[in-house]
PDB file of C-alpha atoms in Angstrom:
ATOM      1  CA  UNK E   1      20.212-153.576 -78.060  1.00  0.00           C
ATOM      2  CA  UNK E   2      19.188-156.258 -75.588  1.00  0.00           C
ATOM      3  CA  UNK E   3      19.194-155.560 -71.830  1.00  0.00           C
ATOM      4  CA  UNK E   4      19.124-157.571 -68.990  1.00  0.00           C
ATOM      5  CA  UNK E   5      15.950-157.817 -66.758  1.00  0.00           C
ATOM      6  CA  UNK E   6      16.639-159.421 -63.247  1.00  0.00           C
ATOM      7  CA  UNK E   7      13.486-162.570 -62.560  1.00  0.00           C
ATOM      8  CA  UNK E   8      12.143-159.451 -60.157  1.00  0.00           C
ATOM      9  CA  UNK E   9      11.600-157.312 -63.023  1.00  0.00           C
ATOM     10  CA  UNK E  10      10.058-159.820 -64.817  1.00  0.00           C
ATOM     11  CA  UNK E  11       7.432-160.511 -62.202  1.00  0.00           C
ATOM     12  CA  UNK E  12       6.546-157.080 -62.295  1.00  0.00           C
ATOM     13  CA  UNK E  13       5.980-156.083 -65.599  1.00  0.00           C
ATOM     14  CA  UNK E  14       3.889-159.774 -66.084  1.00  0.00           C
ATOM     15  CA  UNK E  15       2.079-159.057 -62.770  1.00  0.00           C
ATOM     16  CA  UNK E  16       1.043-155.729 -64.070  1.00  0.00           C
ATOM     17  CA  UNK E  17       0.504-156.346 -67.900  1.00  0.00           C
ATOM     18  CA  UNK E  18      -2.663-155.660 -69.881  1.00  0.00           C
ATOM     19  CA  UNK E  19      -3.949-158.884 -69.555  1.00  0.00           C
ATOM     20  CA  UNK E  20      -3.704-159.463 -66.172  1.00  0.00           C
ATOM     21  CA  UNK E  21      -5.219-156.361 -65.224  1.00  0.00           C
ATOM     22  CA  UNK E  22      -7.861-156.540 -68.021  1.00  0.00           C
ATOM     23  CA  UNK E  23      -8.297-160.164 -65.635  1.00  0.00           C
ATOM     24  CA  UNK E  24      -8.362-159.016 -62.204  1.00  0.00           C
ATOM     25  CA  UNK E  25     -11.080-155.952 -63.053  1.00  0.00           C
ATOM     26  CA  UNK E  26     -13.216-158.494 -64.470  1.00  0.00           C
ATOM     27  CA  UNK E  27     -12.712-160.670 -61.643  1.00  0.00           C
ATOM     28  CA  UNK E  28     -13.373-158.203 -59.385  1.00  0.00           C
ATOM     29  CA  UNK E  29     -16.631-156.687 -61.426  1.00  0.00           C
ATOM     30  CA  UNK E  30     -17.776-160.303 -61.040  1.00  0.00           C
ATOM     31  CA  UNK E  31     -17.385-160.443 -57.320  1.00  0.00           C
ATOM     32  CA  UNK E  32     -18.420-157.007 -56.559  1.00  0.00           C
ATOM     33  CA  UNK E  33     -20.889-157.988 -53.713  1.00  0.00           C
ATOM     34  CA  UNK E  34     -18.186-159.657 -51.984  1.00  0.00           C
ATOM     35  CA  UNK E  35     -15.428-156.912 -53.070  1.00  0.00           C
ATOM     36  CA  UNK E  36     -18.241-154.694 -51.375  1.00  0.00           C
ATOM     37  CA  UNK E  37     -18.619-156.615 -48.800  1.00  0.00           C
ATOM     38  CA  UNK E  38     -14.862-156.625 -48.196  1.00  0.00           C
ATOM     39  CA  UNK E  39     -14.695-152.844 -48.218  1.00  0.00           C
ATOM     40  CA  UNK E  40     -17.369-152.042 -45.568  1.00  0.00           C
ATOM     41  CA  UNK E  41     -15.438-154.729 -43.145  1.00  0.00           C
ATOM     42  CA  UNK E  42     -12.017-153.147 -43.687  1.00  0.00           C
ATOM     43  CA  UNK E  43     -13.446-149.608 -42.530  1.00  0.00           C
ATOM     44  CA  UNK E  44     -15.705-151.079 -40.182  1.00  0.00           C
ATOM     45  CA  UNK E  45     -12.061-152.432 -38.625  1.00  0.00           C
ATOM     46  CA  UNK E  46     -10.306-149.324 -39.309  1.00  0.00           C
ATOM     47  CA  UNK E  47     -12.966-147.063 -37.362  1.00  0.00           C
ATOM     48  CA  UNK E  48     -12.858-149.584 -34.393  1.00  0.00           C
ATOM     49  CA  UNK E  49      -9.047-149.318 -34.316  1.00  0.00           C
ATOM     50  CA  UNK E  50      -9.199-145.980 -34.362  1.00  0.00           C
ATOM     51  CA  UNK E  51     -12.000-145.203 -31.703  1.00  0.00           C
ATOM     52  CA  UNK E  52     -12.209-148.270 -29.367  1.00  0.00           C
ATOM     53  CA  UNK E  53     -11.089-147.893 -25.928  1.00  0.00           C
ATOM     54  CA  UNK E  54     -10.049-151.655 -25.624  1.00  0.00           C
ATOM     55  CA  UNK E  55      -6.639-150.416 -24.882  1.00  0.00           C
ATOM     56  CA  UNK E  56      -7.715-148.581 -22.079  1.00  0.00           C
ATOM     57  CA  UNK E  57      -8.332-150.791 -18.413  1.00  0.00           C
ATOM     58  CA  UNK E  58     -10.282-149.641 -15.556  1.00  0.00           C
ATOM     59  CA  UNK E  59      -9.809-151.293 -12.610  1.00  0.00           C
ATOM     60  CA  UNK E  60     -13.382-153.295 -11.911  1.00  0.00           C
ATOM     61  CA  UNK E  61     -15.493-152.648  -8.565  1.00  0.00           C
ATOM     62  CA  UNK E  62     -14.373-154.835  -5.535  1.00  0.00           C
ATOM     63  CA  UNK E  63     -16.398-157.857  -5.910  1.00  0.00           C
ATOM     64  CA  UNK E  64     -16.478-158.053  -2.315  1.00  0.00           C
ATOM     65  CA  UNK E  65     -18.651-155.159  -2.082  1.00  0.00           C
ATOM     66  CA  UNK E  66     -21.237-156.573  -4.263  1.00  0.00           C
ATOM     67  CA  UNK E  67     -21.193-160.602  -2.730  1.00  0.00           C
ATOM     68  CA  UNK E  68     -19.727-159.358   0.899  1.00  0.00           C
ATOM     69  CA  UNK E  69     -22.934-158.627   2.197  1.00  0.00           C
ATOM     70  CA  UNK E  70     -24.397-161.738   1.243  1.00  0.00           C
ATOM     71  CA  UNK E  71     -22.132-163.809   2.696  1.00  0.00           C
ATOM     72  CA  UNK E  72     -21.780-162.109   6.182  1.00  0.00           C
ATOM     73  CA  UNK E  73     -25.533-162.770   6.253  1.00  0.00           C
ATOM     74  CA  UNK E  74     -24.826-165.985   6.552  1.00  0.00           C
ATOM     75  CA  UNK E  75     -27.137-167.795   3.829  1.00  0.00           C
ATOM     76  CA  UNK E  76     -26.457-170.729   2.204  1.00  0.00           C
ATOM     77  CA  UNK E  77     -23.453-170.340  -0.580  1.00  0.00           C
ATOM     78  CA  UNK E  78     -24.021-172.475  -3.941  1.00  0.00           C
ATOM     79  CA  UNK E  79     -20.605-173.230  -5.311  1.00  0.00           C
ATOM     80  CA  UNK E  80     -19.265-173.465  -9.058  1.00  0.00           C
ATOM     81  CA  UNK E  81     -16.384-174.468 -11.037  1.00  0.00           C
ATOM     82  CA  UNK E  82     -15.745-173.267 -14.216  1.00  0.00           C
ATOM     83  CA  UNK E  83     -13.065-174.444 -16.768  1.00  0.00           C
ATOM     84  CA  UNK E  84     -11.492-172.101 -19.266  1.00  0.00           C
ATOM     85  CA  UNK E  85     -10.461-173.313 -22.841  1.00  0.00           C
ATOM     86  CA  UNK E  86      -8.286-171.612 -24.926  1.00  0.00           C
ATOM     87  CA  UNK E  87      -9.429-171.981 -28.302  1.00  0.00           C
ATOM     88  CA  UNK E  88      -6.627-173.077 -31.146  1.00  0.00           C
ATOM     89  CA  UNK E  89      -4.451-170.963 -32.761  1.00  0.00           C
ATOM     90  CA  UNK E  90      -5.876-168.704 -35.305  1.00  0.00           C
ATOM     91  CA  UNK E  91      -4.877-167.068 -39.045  1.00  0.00           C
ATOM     92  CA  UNK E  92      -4.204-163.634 -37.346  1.00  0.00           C
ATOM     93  CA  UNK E  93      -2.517-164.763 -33.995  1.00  0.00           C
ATOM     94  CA  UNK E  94      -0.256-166.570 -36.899  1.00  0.00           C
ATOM     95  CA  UNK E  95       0.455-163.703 -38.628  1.00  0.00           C
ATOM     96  CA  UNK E  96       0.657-160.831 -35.681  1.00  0.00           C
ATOM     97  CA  UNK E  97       1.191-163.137 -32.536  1.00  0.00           C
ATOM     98  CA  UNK E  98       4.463-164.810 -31.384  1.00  0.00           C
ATOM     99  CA  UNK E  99       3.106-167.110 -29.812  1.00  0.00           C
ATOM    100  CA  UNK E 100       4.914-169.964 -27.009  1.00  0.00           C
ATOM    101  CA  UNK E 101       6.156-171.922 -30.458  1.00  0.00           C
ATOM    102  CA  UNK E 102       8.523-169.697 -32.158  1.00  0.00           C
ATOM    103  CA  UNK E 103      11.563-167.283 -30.784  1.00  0.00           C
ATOM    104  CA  UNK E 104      10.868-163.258 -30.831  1.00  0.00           C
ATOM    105  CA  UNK E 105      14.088-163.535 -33.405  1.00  0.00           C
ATOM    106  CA  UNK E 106      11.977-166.174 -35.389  1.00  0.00           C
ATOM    107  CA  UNK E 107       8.925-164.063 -35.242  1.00  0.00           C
ATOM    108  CA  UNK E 108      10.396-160.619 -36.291  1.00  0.00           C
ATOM    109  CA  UNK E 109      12.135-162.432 -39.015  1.00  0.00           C
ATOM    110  CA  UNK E 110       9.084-164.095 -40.891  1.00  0.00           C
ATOM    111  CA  UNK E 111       6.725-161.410 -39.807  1.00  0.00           C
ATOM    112  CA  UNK E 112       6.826-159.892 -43.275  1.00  0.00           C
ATOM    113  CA  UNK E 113       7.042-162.994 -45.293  1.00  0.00           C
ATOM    114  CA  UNK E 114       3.897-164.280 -43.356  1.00  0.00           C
ATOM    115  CA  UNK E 115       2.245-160.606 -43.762  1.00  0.00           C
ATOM    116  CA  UNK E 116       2.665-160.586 -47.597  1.00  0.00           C
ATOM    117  CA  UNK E 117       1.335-164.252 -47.330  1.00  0.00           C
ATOM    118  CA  UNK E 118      -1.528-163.232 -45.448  1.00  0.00           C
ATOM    119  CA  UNK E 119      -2.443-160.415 -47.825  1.00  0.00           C
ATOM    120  CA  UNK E 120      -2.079-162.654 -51.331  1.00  0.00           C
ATOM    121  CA  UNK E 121      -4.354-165.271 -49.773  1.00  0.00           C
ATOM    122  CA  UNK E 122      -6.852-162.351 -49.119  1.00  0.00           C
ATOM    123  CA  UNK E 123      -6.460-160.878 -52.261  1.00  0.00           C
ATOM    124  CA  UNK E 124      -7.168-164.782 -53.858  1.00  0.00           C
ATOM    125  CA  UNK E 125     -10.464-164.677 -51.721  1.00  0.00           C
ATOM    126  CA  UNK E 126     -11.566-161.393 -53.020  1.00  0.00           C
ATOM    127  CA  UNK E 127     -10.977-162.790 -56.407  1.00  0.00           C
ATOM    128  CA  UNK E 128     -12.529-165.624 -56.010  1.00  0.00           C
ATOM    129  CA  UNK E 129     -16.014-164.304 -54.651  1.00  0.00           C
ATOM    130  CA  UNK E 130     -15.664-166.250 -51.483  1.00  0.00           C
ATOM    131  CA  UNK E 131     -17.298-164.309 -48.251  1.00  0.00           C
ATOM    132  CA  UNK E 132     -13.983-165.398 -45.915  1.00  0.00           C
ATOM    133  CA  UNK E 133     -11.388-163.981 -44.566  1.00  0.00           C
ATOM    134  CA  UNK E 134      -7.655-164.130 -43.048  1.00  0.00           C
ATOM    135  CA  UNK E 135      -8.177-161.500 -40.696  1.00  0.00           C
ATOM    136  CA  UNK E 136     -11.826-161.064 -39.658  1.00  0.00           C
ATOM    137  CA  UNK E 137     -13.318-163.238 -37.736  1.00  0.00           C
ATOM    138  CA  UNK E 138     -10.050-165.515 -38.800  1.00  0.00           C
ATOM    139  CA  UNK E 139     -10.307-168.967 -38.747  1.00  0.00           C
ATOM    140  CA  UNK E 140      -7.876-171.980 -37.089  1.00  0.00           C
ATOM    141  CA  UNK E 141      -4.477-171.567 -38.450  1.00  0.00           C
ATOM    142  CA  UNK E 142      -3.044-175.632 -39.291  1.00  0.00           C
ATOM    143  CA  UNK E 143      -0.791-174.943 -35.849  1.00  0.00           C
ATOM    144  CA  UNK E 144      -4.367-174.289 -34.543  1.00  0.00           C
ATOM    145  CA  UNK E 145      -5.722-177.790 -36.120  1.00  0.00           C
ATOM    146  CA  UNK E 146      -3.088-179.638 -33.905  1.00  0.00           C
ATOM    147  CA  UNK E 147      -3.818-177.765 -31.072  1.00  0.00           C
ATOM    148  CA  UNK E 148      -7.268-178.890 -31.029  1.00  0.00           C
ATOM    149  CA  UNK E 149      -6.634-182.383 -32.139  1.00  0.00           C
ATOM    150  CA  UNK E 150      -4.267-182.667 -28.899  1.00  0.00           C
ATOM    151  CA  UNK E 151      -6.808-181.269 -26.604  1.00  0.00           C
ATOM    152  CA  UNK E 152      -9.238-183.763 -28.347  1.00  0.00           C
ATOM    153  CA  UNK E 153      -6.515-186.938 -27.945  1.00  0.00           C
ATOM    154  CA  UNK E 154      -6.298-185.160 -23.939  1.00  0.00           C
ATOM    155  CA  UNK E 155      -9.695-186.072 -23.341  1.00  0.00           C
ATOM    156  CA  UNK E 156      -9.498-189.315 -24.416  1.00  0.00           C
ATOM    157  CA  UNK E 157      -6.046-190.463 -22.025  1.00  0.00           C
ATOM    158  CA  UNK E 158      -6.217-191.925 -18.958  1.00  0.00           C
ATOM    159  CA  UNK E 159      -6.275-189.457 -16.421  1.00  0.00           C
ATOM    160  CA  UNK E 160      -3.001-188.938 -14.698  1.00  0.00           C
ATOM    161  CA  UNK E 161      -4.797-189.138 -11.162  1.00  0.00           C
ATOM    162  CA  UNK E 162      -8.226-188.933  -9.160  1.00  0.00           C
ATOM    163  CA  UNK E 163      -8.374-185.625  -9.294  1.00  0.00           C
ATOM    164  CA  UNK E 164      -8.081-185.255 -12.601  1.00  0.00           C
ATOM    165  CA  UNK E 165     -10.100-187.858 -13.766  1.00  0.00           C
ATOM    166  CA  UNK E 166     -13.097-185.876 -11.913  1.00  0.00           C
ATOM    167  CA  UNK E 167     -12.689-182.851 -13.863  1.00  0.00           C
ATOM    168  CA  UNK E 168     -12.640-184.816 -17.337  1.00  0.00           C
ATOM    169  CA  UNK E 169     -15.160-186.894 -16.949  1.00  0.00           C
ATOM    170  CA  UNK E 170     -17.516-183.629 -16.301  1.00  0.00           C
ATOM    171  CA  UNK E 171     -15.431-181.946 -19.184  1.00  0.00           C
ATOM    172  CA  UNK E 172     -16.402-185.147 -20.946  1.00  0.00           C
ATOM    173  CA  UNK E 173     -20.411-185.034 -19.376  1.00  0.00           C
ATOM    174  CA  UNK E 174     -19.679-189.045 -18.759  1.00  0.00           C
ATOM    175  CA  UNK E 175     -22.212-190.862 -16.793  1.00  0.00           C
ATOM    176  CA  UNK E 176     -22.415-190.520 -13.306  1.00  0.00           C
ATOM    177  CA  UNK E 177     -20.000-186.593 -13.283  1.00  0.00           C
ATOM    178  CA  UNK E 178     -21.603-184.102 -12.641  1.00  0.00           C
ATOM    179  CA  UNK E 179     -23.837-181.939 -14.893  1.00  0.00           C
ATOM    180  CA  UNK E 180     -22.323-179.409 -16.797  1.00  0.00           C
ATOM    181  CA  UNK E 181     -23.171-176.670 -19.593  1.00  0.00           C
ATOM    182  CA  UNK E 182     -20.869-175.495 -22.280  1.00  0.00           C
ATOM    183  CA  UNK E 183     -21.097-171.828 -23.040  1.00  0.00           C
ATOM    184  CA  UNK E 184     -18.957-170.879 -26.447  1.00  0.00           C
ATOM    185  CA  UNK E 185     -18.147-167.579 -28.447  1.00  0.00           C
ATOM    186  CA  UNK E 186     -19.525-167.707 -31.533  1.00  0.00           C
ATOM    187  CA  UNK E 187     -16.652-166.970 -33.186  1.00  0.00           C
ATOM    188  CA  UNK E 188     -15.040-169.314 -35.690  1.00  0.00           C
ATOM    189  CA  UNK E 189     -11.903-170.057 -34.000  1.00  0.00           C
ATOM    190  CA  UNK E 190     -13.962-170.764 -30.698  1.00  0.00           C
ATOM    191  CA  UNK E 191     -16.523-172.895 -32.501  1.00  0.00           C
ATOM    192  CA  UNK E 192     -14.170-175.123 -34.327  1.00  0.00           C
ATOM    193  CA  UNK E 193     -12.191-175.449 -31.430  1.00  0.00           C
ATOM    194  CA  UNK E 194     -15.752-176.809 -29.610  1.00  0.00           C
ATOM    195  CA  UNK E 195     -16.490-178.986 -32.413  1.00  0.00           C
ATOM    196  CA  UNK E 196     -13.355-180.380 -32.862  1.00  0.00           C
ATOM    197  CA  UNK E 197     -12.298-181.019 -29.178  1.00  0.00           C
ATOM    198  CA  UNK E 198     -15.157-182.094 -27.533  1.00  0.00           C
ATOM    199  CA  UNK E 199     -17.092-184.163 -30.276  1.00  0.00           C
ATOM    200  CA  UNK E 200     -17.511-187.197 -28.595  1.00  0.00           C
ATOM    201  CA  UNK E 201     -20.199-185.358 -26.000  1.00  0.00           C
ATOM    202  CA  UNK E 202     -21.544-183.326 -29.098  1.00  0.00           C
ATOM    203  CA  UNK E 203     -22.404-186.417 -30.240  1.00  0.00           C
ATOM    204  CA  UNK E 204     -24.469-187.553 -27.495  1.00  0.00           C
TER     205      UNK E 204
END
């Protein structure tokens, strides 16, 4: 007698056939460095879930009682600018961030959809041997890409005013700004947003 099998039940009982398991155990025998790998990082993030204290803030010491003292002696006062840059969207602010793009109602909705996502494209990397990740150390995400390319296309505008124009062209390091010194995280997202945004002074 012949029953009916919805497409879901399909999927399953393909997904978890001999052959496909016989498969993905050899795969993963074949890649067990970087299934190995995979492991220790997982716990490794687990643990430091579990114990850090990142959560936690403590209000810092008043600067003033470190730099007051020096300045009510009255010595000469070197001054600095520094310039913040918020490095491009990444894989896991995709999958666990809202971000300024996308409602809350948008975000709850595809916030399991994306999840799963992010977990089969893992899975595919574990499979494949490659030493990568979605979630550690996670890389640009493509709304990330644009991101960067419009800081990059920023640089490269005319400057709305004086003022501005100042603070690119040290961004920028052009002749005649003053000097400046980049100083990057050496994290993925961070670095690709560096290379990316501010090539054309890498390249000098």
């Amino acid at each position: 007698m012949w029953s009916l099998k919805s497409p879901f039940d399909w999927g399953l009982q393909a997904l978890f056939s001999r052959p496909v398991l016989i498969l993905v155990c050899a795969m993963l025998l074949f890649n067990l460095p970087t299934l190995i790998f995979k492991i220790g990082l997982f716990i490794r993030g687990v643990i430091y879930l579990v114990m850090c204290n990142d959560k936690s803030w403590k209000k810092p010491r008043d600067p003033k009682l470190v730099v007051g003292p020096i300045l009510d002696a009255g010595g000469p006062v070197e001054r600095k600018t520094i310039y913040f840059v918020r490095h491009g969207e990444s894989t896991w602010n995709d999958t666990f961030n809202k971000g300024s793009h996308r409602s809350a109602l948008v975000f709850a909705i595809g916030f399991v959809p994306g999840l799963i996502k992010a977990m089969l494209y893992e899975t595919y990397i574990i499979l494949s041997g490659k030493l990568d990740s979605w979630f550690y150390d996670a890389p640009i995400s493509h709304l990330g890409l644009g991101q960067i390319e419009q800081l990059g296309i920023f640089f490269t505008q005319a400057p709305a005013n004086e003022e501005e124009a100042k603070h690119i062209a040290i961004l920028r390091a052009d002749p005649g700004a003053k000097p400046s010194k980049i100083l990057c995280s050496s994290l993925r997202r961070a670095v690709s947003t560096l290379a990316f945004a501010f090539k054309d002074r890498l390249s000098r």
